[in-house]
CSV table of C-alpha atoms and ligand atoms in Angstrom, one decimal:
chain,number,residue,atom,x,y,z
A,1,MET,CA,18.8,38.4,-3.7
A,2,HIS,CA,17.3,36.6,-6.7
A,3,ILE,CA,13.7,36.7,-5.6
A,4,ALA,CA,11.3,39.5,-6.1
A,5,THR,CA,8.0,39.4,-4.2
A,6,ASN,CA,4.9,41.5,-4.7
A,7,LEU,CA,1.3,41.3,-3.6
A,8,ILE,CA,-1.4,40.4,-6.1
A,9,GLY,CA,-4.8,40.3,-4.4
A,10,ASN,CA,-4.3,38.3,-1.2
A,11,TYR,CA,-1.4,36.2,-2.6
A,12,GLN,CA,2.2,36.9,-2.3
A,13,VAL,CA,3.7,36.1,-5.7
A,14,TYR,CA,7.4,35.5,-5.9
A,15,THR,CA,9.6,35.1,-8.9
A,16,VAL,CA,13.0,33.5,-8.9
A,17,SER,CA,15.8,34.4,-11.3
A,18,LYS,CA,17.0,30.8,-11.3
A,19,PRO,CA,14.3,28.2,-10.7
A,20,TYR,CA,16.0,25.2,-9.1
A,21,PRO,CA,14.9,21.7,-10.1
A,22,ARG,CA,12.2,20.2,-8.0
A,23,ILE,CA,12.9,17.0,-6.1
A,24,CYS,CA,11.2,14.7,-3.6
A,25,LEU,CA,13.3,13.0,-1.0
A,26,ILE,CA,12.0,9.7,0.3
A,27,HIS,CA,12.9,8.9,3.9
A,28,TYR,CA,12.5,5.4,5.3
A,29,HIS,CA,12.6,4.1,8.8
A,30,GLU,CA,12.4,0.3,9.1
A,31,ILE,CA,14.6,-0.2,6.0
A,32,GLY,CA,17.3,1.8,7.7
A,33,LEU,CA,17.4,-0.7,10.5
A,34,LYS,CA,18.0,-3.7,8.2
A,35,GLY,CA,21.8,-4.1,8.6
A,36,HIS,CA,23.5,-6.0,5.8
A,37,ASN,CA,20.1,-6.6,4.0
A,38,ARG,CA,19.5,-2.9,3.7
A,39,ALA,CA,20.7,-2.5,0.1
A,40,ARG,CA,18.2,-5.2,-1.1
A,41,PHE,CA,15.3,-3.4,0.6
A,42,GLU,CA,16.4,0.0,-0.8
A,43,GLN,CA,16.8,-1.5,-4.3
A,44,ARG,CA,13.3,-3.0,-4.1
A,45,LEU,CA,11.8,0.4,-3.1
A,46,VAL,CA,13.7,2.2,-5.9
A,47,GLN,CA,12.3,-0.3,-8.5
A,48,ASN,CA,8.8,-0.1,-7.0
A,49,VAL,CA,8.7,3.7,-7.2
A,50,GLN,CA,10.2,3.8,-10.7
A,51,ALA,CA,7.7,1.3,-12.1
A,52,LEU,CA,4.6,2.7,-10.3
A,53,PHE,CA,5.4,6.2,-11.4
A,54,SER,CA,6.2,5.4,-15.0
A,55,ARG,CA,3.4,7.8,-16.1
A,56,GLU,CA,4.3,10.6,-13.8
A,57,PRO,CA,6.8,13.3,-14.7
A,58,ILE,CA,9.8,12.0,-12.7
A,59,GLY,CA,13.4,11.1,-13.6
A,60,LYS,CA,15.6,8.3,-12.5
A,61,VAL,CA,15.1,7.4,-8.9
A,62,GLN,CA,18.5,7.1,-7.0
A,63,ARG,CA,19.8,6.1,-3.6
A,64,ILE,CA,21.6,8.9,-1.8
A,65,SER,CA,22.9,8.5,1.7
A,66,GLY,CA,20.0,7.0,3.5
A,67,ARG,CA,17.4,8.6,1.2
A,68,LEU,CA,15.9,8.1,-2.2
A,69,LEU,CA,16.1,11.0,-4.5
A,70,VAL,CA,13.1,11.4,-6.9
A,71,PRO,CA,13.9,14.2,-9.5
A,72,ILE,CA,10.8,15.9,-10.8
A,73,GLN,CA,10.8,16.9,-14.5
A,74,SER,CA,11.4,20.6,-15.1
A,75,GLY,CA,8.2,22.5,-15.9
A,76,THR,CA,6.1,20.5,-13.4
A,77,SER,CA,3.9,22.8,-11.5
A,78,TYR,CA,3.9,23.1,-7.7
A,79,LYS,CA,0.4,21.5,-7.6
A,80,ASP,CA,1.6,18.5,-9.7
A,81,ALA,CA,4.7,18.1,-7.5
A,82,CYS,CA,2.4,18.0,-4.5
A,83,HIS,CA,0.3,15.3,-6.2
A,84,ILE,CA,3.5,13.2,-6.7
A,85,GLU,CA,4.3,13.7,-3.1
A,86,ASP,CA,0.9,12.4,-2.0
A,87,LEU,CA,1.2,9.3,-4.2
A,88,LEU,CA,4.7,8.6,-2.9
A,89,CYS,CA,3.4,8.7,0.7
A,90,SER,CA,1.0,5.8,-0.1
A,91,ILE,CA,3.8,3.4,-1.2
A,92,PRO,CA,4.7,0.7,1.3
A,93,GLY,CA,8.2,1.4,2.7
A,94,VAL,CA,8.0,5.2,2.5
A,95,GLN,CA,8.1,6.8,5.9
A,96,ARG,CA,8.2,10.5,4.9
A,97,VAL,CA,8.4,12.5,1.7
A,98,SER,CA,10.0,15.9,1.5
A,99,CYS,CA,9.3,18.1,-1.5
A,100,GLY,CA,11.9,20.8,-2.3
A,101,TYR,CA,14.7,21.8,-4.6
A,102,GLU,CA,18.2,20.6,-5.7
A,103,CYS,CA,20.9,23.2,-6.1
A,104,GLU,CA,24.7,23.3,-6.2
A,105,ARG,CA,26.9,23.3,-3.1
A,106,ASP,CA,27.0,27.0,-3.1
A,107,MET,CA,25.8,29.2,-0.3
A,108,ASP,CA,24.1,31.8,-2.6
A,109,GLN,CA,22.2,29.0,-4.3
A,110,ILE,CA,21.3,27.4,-1.0
A,111,TYR,CA,19.9,30.8,0.3
A,112,ASP,CA,17.7,31.1,-2.8
A,113,ALA,CA,16.5,27.6,-2.7
A,114,ALA,CA,15.7,27.9,1.0
A,115,ILE,CA,13.6,31.0,0.4
A,116,GLN,CA,11.9,29.3,-2.5
A,117,ALA,CA,11.2,26.2,-0.2
A,118,ALA,CA,9.9,28.4,2.6
A,119,HIS,CA,7.5,30.2,0.3
A,120,ASP,CA,6.1,26.7,-0.6
A,121,ALA,CA,5.4,26.1,3.1
A,122,ALA,CA,4.0,29.6,3.8
A,123,PRO,CA,2.2,31.1,5.6
A,124,PHE,CA,3.9,30.4,8.9
A,125,GLN,CA,4.5,32.4,12.1
A,126,SER,CA,7.7,30.6,13.3
A,127,PHE,CA,10.5,28.7,11.7
A,128,LYS,CA,13.9,27.2,12.1
A,129,VAL,CA,16.6,25.8,9.9
A,130,THR,CA,18.0,22.3,10.1
A,131,ALA,CA,21.2,21.9,8.1
A,132,ARG,CA,23.2,18.7,7.7
A,133,ARG,CA,26.3,17.9,5.6
A,134,ASN,CA,27.1,14.3,5.1
A,135,HIS,CA,30.8,15.0,4.4
A,136,THR,CA,33.2,17.4,5.9
A,137,ASP,CA,34.5,18.4,2.4
A,138,PHE,CA,31.8,21.1,2.3
A,139,PRO,CA,33.5,23.9,4.2
A,140,VAL,CA,30.5,25.4,6.0
A,141,HIS,CA,29.6,23.6,9.2
A,142,SER,CA,26.0,22.6,9.9
A,143,MET,CA,25.7,25.1,12.7
A,144,ASP,CA,27.0,27.9,10.6
A,145,MET,CA,24.6,26.9,7.8
A,146,ASN,CA,21.7,27.1,10.2
A,147,ARG,CA,22.7,30.6,11.2
A,148,LEU,CA,23.4,31.9,7.7
A,149,VAL,CA,20.3,30.5,6.0
A,150,GLY,CA,18.3,31.6,9.1
A,151,ALA,CA,19.4,35.2,8.7
A,152,LYS,CA,18.4,35.2,5.0
A,153,LEU,CA,15.0,33.8,5.9
A,154,CYS,CA,14.6,36.5,8.7
A,155,ASP,CA,15.1,39.1,6.0
A,156,GLU,CA,12.6,37.5,3.7
A,157,PHE,CA,9.9,36.7,6.4
A,158,PRO,CA,10.4,39.6,8.8
A,159,ASP,CA,7.1,38.8,10.7
A,160,ALA,CA,8.1,35.2,11.5
A,161,LYS,CA,10.0,34.3,14.7
A,162,VAL,CA,12.8,31.8,14.9
A,163,ILE,CA,12.0,29.1,17.5
A,164,MET,CA,13.8,25.8,18.0
A,165,LYS,CA,10.9,23.8,19.5
A,166,ASN,CA,8.0,22.9,17.2
A,167,PRO,CA,8.2,25.7,14.7
A,168,GLU,CA,5.5,25.9,12.1
A,169,CYS,CA,8.1,25.7,9.3
A,170,ASN,CA,11.3,23.7,9.4
A,171,VAL,CA,13.6,24.5,6.5
A,172,HIS,CA,16.0,21.6,5.9
A,173,VAL,CA,19.3,21.9,4.0
A,174,GLU,CA,21.0,18.6,3.3
A,175,VAL,CA,24.4,18.7,1.6
A,176,ILE,CA,24.9,15.2,0.2
A,177,GLN,CA,27.6,14.2,-2.2
A,178,GLY,CA,27.8,16.7,-5.1
A,179,SER,CA,24.5,18.6,-4.4
A,180,ALA,CA,22.5,20.4,-1.8
A,181,TYR,CA,18.8,19.6,-1.2
A,182,VAL,CA,16.6,22.1,0.4
A,183,TYR,CA,13.0,21.6,1.5
A,184,ALA,CA,10.4,22.9,4.0
A,185,ARG,CA,7.4,20.6,3.1
A,186,SER,CA,7.6,17.2,4.6
A,187,VAL,CA,4.6,14.8,4.7
A,188,ARG,CA,4.3,11.5,6.6
A,189,GLY,CA,4.1,8.3,4.5
A,190,ILE,CA,2.5,5.0,5.4
A,191,GLY,CA,5.8,3.4,6.5
A,192,GLY,CA,6.3,-0.4,6.5
A,193,LEU,CA,8.4,-2.3,4.0
A,194,PRO,CA,8.6,-2.3,0.2
A,195,VAL,CA,6.2,-4.8,-1.5
A,196,GLY,CA,8.2,-7.8,-2.7
A,197,THR,CA,10.5,-8.1,0.3
A,198,GLY,CA,8.1,-10.3,2.3
A,199,GLY,CA,7.2,-13.2,0.1
A,200,LYS,CA,3.9,-14.1,-1.5
A,201,VAL,CA,0.5,-14.4,0.3
A,202,VAL,CA,-2.8,-15.6,-1.3
A,203,MET,CA,-5.5,-13.3,0.1
A,204,LEU,CA,-9.2,-14.3,0.2
A,205,LEU,CA,-10.7,-11.1,-1.2
A,206,SER,CA,-14.4,-10.4,-1.0
A,207,SER,CA,-16.0,-7.1,-2.1
A,208,GLY,CA,-16.7,-6.3,1.6
A,209,ILE,CA,-14.9,-3.7,3.7
A,210,ASP,CA,-12.4,-5.9,5.6
A,211,SER,CA,-10.5,-8.0,3.2
A,212,PRO,CA,-9.2,-5.1,1.1
A,213,VAL,CA,-7.8,-3.5,4.3
A,214,ALA,CA,-6.2,-6.8,5.3
A,215,THR,CA,-4.6,-7.0,1.8
A,216,TRP,CA,-3.3,-3.5,2.2
A,217,ARG,CA,-1.9,-4.3,5.6
A,218,LEU,CA,0.0,-7.4,4.5
A,219,ALA,CA,1.3,-5.5,1.4
A,220,LYS,CA,2.5,-2.8,3.8
A,221,ARG,CA,4.6,-5.5,5.5
A,222,GLY,CA,6.3,-6.3,2.2
A,223,ALA,CA,4.1,-9.2,1.0
A,224,GLN,CA,3.1,-9.6,-2.7
A,225,CYS,CA,-0.6,-10.3,-2.5
A,226,ILE,CA,-2.3,-12.6,-4.9
A,227,ALA,CA,-6.1,-12.4,-4.4
A,228,VAL,CA,-8.8,-15.1,-4.9
A,229,HIS,CA,-12.4,-14.0,-5.1
A,230,PHE,CA,-15.3,-16.5,-4.8
A,231,SER,CA,-18.3,-15.3,-6.8
A,232,GLY,CA,-21.8,-16.7,-6.2
A,233,ARG,CA,-22.1,-17.0,-10.0
A,234,PRO,CA,-24.0,-18.7,-11.6
A,235,GLN,CA,-26.4,-18.7,-8.6
A,236,THR,CA,-26.0,-14.9,-8.2
A,237,SER,CA,-25.1,-12.1,-10.6
A,238,SER,CA,-21.5,-11.2,-11.2
A,239,THR,CA,-21.7,-7.8,-9.4
A,240,SER,CA,-19.2,-8.7,-6.7
A,241,GLU,CA,-16.6,-9.6,-9.4
A,242,TYR,CA,-16.8,-6.0,-10.9
A,243,LEU,CA,-16.5,-4.5,-7.4
A,244,VAL,CA,-13.5,-6.7,-6.5
A,245,ASP,CA,-11.8,-5.6,-9.8
A,246,ASP,CA,-12.5,-1.9,-8.9
A,247,ILE,CA,-11.0,-2.6,-5.4
A,248,ALA,CA,-8.0,-4.2,-7.0
A,249,HIS,CA,-7.4,-1.2,-9.2
A,250,VAL,CA,-7.4,1.0,-6.1
A,251,LEU,CA,-4.9,-1.3,-4.4
A,252,GLU,CA,-2.8,-1.4,-7.6
A,253,ARG,CA,-2.0,2.4,-7.4
A,254,SER,CA,0.4,1.7,-4.5
A,255,GLY,CA,1.5,-1.7,-5.8
A,256,CYS,CA,-0.5,-3.6,-3.1
A,257,ILE,CA,-2.0,-6.4,-5.3
A,258,ALA,CA,-0.3,-8.6,-8.0
A,259,ARG,CA,-3.1,-10.7,-9.3
A,260,LEU,CA,-6.7,-11.8,-8.8
A,261,TYR,CA,-8.2,-15.2,-9.4
A,262,VAL,CA,-12.0,-15.1,-9.9
A,263,VAL,CA,-13.7,-18.3,-9.1
A,264,PRO,CA,-17.4,-19.0,-9.9
A,265,PHE,CA,-18.4,-20.9,-6.7
A,266,GLY,CA,-22.3,-20.9,-6.7
A,267,ASP,CA,-22.8,-24.4,-8.1
A,268,TYR,CA,-20.5,-26.0,-5.5
A,269,GLN,CA,-22.4,-24.1,-2.8
A,270,ARG,CA,-25.7,-25.3,-4.2
A,271,GLN,CA,-24.5,-28.9,-3.9
A,272,ILE,CA,-23.2,-28.4,-0.4
A,273,ALA,CA,-26.5,-26.8,0.6
A,274,ALA,CA,-28.4,-29.8,-0.8
A,275,GLY,CA,-26.3,-32.5,0.9
A,276,ALA,CA,-25.0,-31.2,4.2
A,277,PRO,CA,-26.6,-30.4,7.6
A,278,PRO,CA,-27.9,-26.8,7.2
A,279,GLU,CA,-26.0,-25.4,10.2
A,280,LEU,CA,-22.7,-26.6,8.8
A,281,ARG,CA,-23.1,-25.1,5.3
A,282,VAL,CA,-21.1,-21.9,5.9
A,283,ILE,CA,-18.3,-23.9,7.6
A,284,LEU,CA,-18.2,-26.3,4.6
A,285,TYR,CA,-18.2,-23.4,2.1
A,286,ARG,CA,-15.3,-21.8,3.9
A,287,ARG,CA,-13.3,-24.9,4.3
A,288,LEU,CA,-13.6,-25.5,0.5
A,289,MET,CA,-12.6,-21.8,-0.1
A,290,PHE,CA,-9.5,-22.3,2.0
A,291,LYS,CA,-8.6,-25.6,0.2
A,292,VAL,CA,-8.9,-23.8,-3.2
A,293,ALA,CA,-6.8,-20.9,-1.9
A,294,CYS,CA,-4.1,-23.4,-0.7
A,295,ALA,CA,-4.1,-25.0,-4.2
A,296,ILE,CA,-3.5,-21.6,-5.7
A,297,ALA,CA,-0.9,-20.8,-3.1
A,298,LYS,CA,0.9,-24.0,-4.1
A,299,GLN,CA,1.0,-23.2,-7.8
A,300,GLU,CA,2.0,-19.5,-7.0
A,301,ASN,CA,4.7,-20.7,-4.5
A,302,ALA,CA,3.0,-18.5,-1.8
A,303,LYS,CA,3.8,-19.6,1.7
A,304,ALA,CA,0.6,-18.3,3.5
A,305,LEU,CA,-3.0,-17.4,3.1
A,306,GLY,CA,-4.6,-14.1,4.4
A,307,THR,CA,-8.1,-13.1,5.3
A,308,GLY,CA,-10.0,-10.1,6.6
A,309,GLU,CA,-11.4,-12.0,9.6
A,310,SER,CA,-11.8,-10.2,12.9
A,311,LEU,CA,-12.5,-12.3,16.0
A,312,GLY,CA,-16.2,-12.6,16.8
A,313,GLN,CA,-17.3,-10.4,13.9
A,314,VAL,CA,-19.8,-13.0,12.5
A,315,ALA,CA,-20.7,-16.6,13.2
A,316,SER,CA,-17.8,-18.0,11.1
A,317,GLN,CA,-15.3,-16.0,13.0
A,318,THR,CA,-15.5,-17.6,16.5
A,319,LEU,CA,-12.3,-19.3,17.6
A,320,ASP,CA,-14.0,-22.7,17.3
A,321,ASN,CA,-14.9,-22.1,13.7
A,322,ILE,CA,-11.6,-20.5,12.9
A,323,TYR,CA,-9.9,-23.6,14.3
A,324,VAL,CA,-12.1,-25.9,12.1
A,325,THR,CA,-11.5,-23.9,8.9
A,326,ASP,CA,-7.7,-23.7,9.5
A,327,GLN,CA,-7.6,-27.5,9.6
A,328,ALA,CA,-8.4,-27.4,5.9
A,329,CYS,CA,-5.2,-25.6,5.2
A,330,ASP,CA,-1.6,-26.9,4.6
A,331,ARG,CA,-0.1,-23.4,5.4
A,332,PRO,CA,-0.5,-20.6,7.9
A,333,VAL,CA,-3.5,-18.3,7.6
A,334,LEU,CA,-2.6,-14.6,8.4
A,335,ARG,CA,-5.4,-12.5,9.8
A,336,PRO,CA,-4.0,-8.9,10.1
A,337,LEU,CA,-7.4,-7.6,11.3
A,338,ILE,CA,-8.1,-10.2,14.0
A,339,GLY,CA,-8.0,-7.6,16.8
A,340,ALA,CA,-9.5,-4.7,15.0
A,341,ASP,CA,-13.1,-3.5,15.2
A,342,LYS,CA,-15.3,-2.5,12.3
A,343,LEU,CA,-14.9,1.2,12.9
A,344,GLU,CA,-11.1,1.1,12.8
A,345,ILE,CA,-11.2,-1.0,9.7
A,346,SER,CA,-13.7,1.3,8.0
A,347,ASP,CA,-11.6,4.4,8.8
A,348,ARG,CA,-8.6,2.7,7.2
A,349,ALA,CA,-10.7,1.6,4.2
A,350,GLU,CA,-11.7,5.3,3.7
A,351,LYS,CA,-8.1,6.4,3.7
A,352,ILE,CA,-7.0,3.6,1.3
A,353,GLY,CA,-10.0,4.5,-1.0
A,354,THR,CA,-11.8,1.2,-1.0
A,355,PHE,CA,-14.7,2.1,1.4
A,356,LYS,CA,-17.1,3.5,-1.1
A,357,ILE,CA,-16.7,0.5,-3.5
A,358,SER,CA,-17.1,-2.0,-0.6
A,359,SER,CA,-20.2,-0.2,0.6
A,360,GLU,CA,-22.0,-1.0,-2.7
A,361,ASP,CA,-24.6,-3.8,-2.6
A,362,ALA,CA,-23.5,-7.1,-4.1
A,363,PRO,CA,-24.6,-10.7,-3.4
A,364,ASP,CA,-21.8,-12.3,-1.3
A,365,CYS,CA,-21.4,-16.0,-1.9
A,366,CYS,CA,-21.0,-16.7,1.9
A,367,THR,CA,-24.6,-15.7,2.4
A,368,LEU,CA,-25.9,-17.9,-0.4
A,369,PHE,CA,-28.3,-20.6,0.9
A,370,MET,CA,-27.6,-19.2,4.4
A,371,PRO,CA,-29.2,-21.4,7.1
A,372,ARG,CA,-31.4,-19.8,9.8
A,373,ARG,CA,-29.0,-20.8,12.5
A,374,PRO,CA,-25.4,-21.3,11.4
A,375,GLU,CA,-23.1,-23.3,13.7
A,376,THR,CA,-21.0,-21.0,15.9
A,377,HIS,CA,-19.0,-23.7,17.7
A,378,ALA,CA,-18.2,-26.3,15.0
A,379,HIS,CA,-16.8,-29.7,16.0
A,380,LEU,CA,-14.1,-30.9,13.7
A,381,PRO,CA,-15.0,-34.6,13.5
A,382,ARG,CA,-18.6,-33.8,12.7
A,383,VAL,CA,-17.5,-31.4,10.0
A,384,LEU,CA,-15.1,-33.9,8.5
A,385,ASP,CA,-17.9,-36.5,8.5
A,386,ALA,CA,-20.2,-34.1,6.6
A,387,GLU,CA,-17.5,-33.3,4.1
A,388,LYS,CA,-17.1,-37.0,3.1
A,389,ALA,CA,-20.4,-36.7,1.0
A,390,PHE,CA,-18.6,-34.4,-1.5
A,391,PRO,CA,-15.7,-35.1,-4.0
A,392,GLU,CA,-13.8,-32.1,-2.8
A,393,ASP,CA,-10.4,-33.0,-4.2
A,394,GLU,CA,-11.9,-33.2,-7.6
A,395,TRP,CA,-13.8,-29.9,-7.1
A,396,VAL,CA,-10.6,-28.1,-6.0
A,397,THR,CA,-8.8,-29.2,-9.2
A,398,GLN,CA,-11.8,-28.2,-11.3
A,399,ILE,CA,-12.3,-24.8,-9.6
A,400,VAL,CA,-8.6,-23.8,-9.9
A,401,GLN,CA,-8.6,-24.8,-13.6
A,402,ASN,CA,-11.7,-22.7,-14.3
A,403,ALA,CA,-10.5,-19.6,-12.4
A,404,GLU,CA,-10.1,-16.4,-14.4
A,405,VAL,CA,-6.8,-14.7,-13.8
A,406,HIS,CA,-6.4,-10.9,-13.9
A,407,ASP,CA,-3.0,-9.2,-13.4
A,408,TYR,CA,-2.3,-5.8,-11.9
A,409,ASN,CA,0.8,-3.5,-11.7
A,410,CYS,CA,2.9,-5.0,-8.9
A,411,PRO,CA,6.6,-4.4,-9.7
A,412,GLY,CA,8.7,-7.4,-9.0
A,413,TYR,CA,5.9,-9.9,-9.2
A,414,ARG,CA,6.7,-12.8,-11.4
A,415,PRO,CA,4.2,-15.7,-11.6
A,416,ALA,CA,5.9,-19.0,-10.5
A,417,ARG,CA,6.6,-21.5,-13.3
A,418,THR,CA,3.6,-23.5,-12.1
A,419,ALA,CA,1.2,-20.6,-12.1
A,420,PRO,CA,-1.2,-20.0,-15.0
A,421,LYS,CA,-0.9,-17.0,-17.4
A,422,ARG,CA,-3.5,-14.3,-17.1
A,423,THR,CA,-6.8,-15.2,-18.7
A,424,GLU,CA,-6.6,-12.8,-21.7
A,425,GLU,CA,-3.3,-14.4,-22.7
A,426,ARG,CA,-4.7,-17.9,-22.3
A,427,LEU,CA,-7.6,-17.0,-24.6
A,428,ALA,CA,-5.5,-15.2,-27.2
B,501,ATP,P1,-15.1,-8.5,4.4
B,501,ATP,O1,-14.7,-9.3,5.6
B,501,ATP,O2,-14.0,-8.5,3.3
B,501,ATP,O3,-15.7,-7.2,4.7
B,501,ATP,P2,-17.4,-9.9,4.5
B,501,ATP,O4,-17.5,-9.2,5.8
B,501,ATP,O5,-18.5,-10.0,3.5
B,501,ATP,O6,-16.2,-9.3,3.7
B,501,ATP,P3,-16.9,-12.2,6.1
B,501,ATP,O7,-18.1,-13.0,6.1
B,501,ATP,O8,-16.5,-11.3,7.2
B,501,ATP,O9,-16.9,-11.3,4.7
B,501,ATP,O10,-15.7,-13.1,5.7
B,501,ATP,C1,-14.5,-13.2,6.4
B,501,ATP,C2,-13.3,-13.2,5.4
B,501,ATP,O11,-13.5,-14.4,4.5
B,501,ATP,C3,-13.2,-12.1,4.5
B,501,ATP,O12,-12.5,-11.0,5.1
B,501,ATP,C4,-12.4,-12.6,3.3
B,501,ATP,O13,-11.1,-12.7,3.6
B,501,ATP,C5,-13.0,-14.0,3.2
B,501,ATP,N1,-14.2,-14.0,2.3
B,501,ATP,C6,-15.5,-13.9,2.5
B,501,ATP,N2,-16.2,-13.9,1.4
B,501,ATP,C7,-15.3,-14.1,0.4
B,501,ATP,C8,-15.4,-14.2,-1.0
B,501,ATP,N3,-16.6,-14.1,-1.6
B,501,ATP,N4,-14.3,-14.3,-1.7
B,501,ATP,C9,-13.1,-14.4,-1.1
B,501,ATP,N5,-12.9,-14.3,0.2
B,501,ATP,C10,-14.0,-14.1,0.9
B,502,MG,MG1,-15.9,-9.3,7.4
């Protein structure tokens, strides 16, 4: 046995004569069901992980037999490896991440690596071994590997029982191509599909709780999200713009946002408030927002818009009003939260990490010049009639031209030829 254990304080410390290289294995679910498109989805996931982890101590990500192999640089501590595992779990397309060791296809090395992996998952009262070889050129059958590795673990952990159903620790041995991979830690990822496999969506992103969650949900289905934020500036401060940028930086960690267009919208709202029936103001603001988002979608070659609306949440989210705002759009509007309530959405925002930022106070442009009684059942002909008072086509062109553009790390996103460069480049 190459491992020596002794007790220091309450901790069992073990030293291994040969430390095996640490690895993470990424398991996917939906990608595995993709038939002849599967290679494209796997390739996208490889590229996303490699680019998003460029500052982490990992090597070249590779596809191996229905898994992705993420080698972790030697010298990386167990704690840092667990951090990488956590980050990997938040990437769309990742169903599960297993953190363990790579060794040669040699039973002695497999025993050592299994003991090492089991110590990472300790303490446990029960365990089992799940071995698999993907090719019969490895002479030891899976069932025999289960027995042999199990016997070594019984020696190492004499107080733990072997049970087949729901053991606390499951030590996996996978003999794939030229190596063996051994792990006992396995953490669930967010699942879904890799960003960049589902087309582009222009998201209406406020600094509220809902729209960041809606953005995350669509990114989790493979969409590249290009956000547009309407700021009340110059009628309000620019606080919401800073908050939205902070939200975008959180979404960026898992590649869930590609760009953000920031649009000063307050002066247009002021003109609408001065010239339209008060109860229709919010509907008119929102129709103008959707028209601007469609113009951006056109130049970005995005086939849909997305919002964080949820049915009946506020006056503008009745079906009558949703119908009237949708008539301003020339492409579908995706509303991934339409059936969700605020508590569910807030829970998810906590997990994504946007909740705290979204809970900060900022003036929202939708509430600017808010009438006492906003219309909850708008009638399209009346709205179209009220809209005639404003040169909206001209406004849309002006607004899109004056938008500030910020880019985030979203591997695989390339602005369409018709899309502007980010603002700093334009100013340089
Ligand atoms: P959120 O819904 O993001 O929590 P909110 O509750 O302040 O923000 P609502 O009035 O519920 O906003 O607006 C519904 C949807 O309209 C939002 O989810 C978002 O998609 C869009 N929206 C609202 N305000 C803005 C804004 N200032 N900029 C961009 N999109 C916005
Ligand atoms: Mg909302």
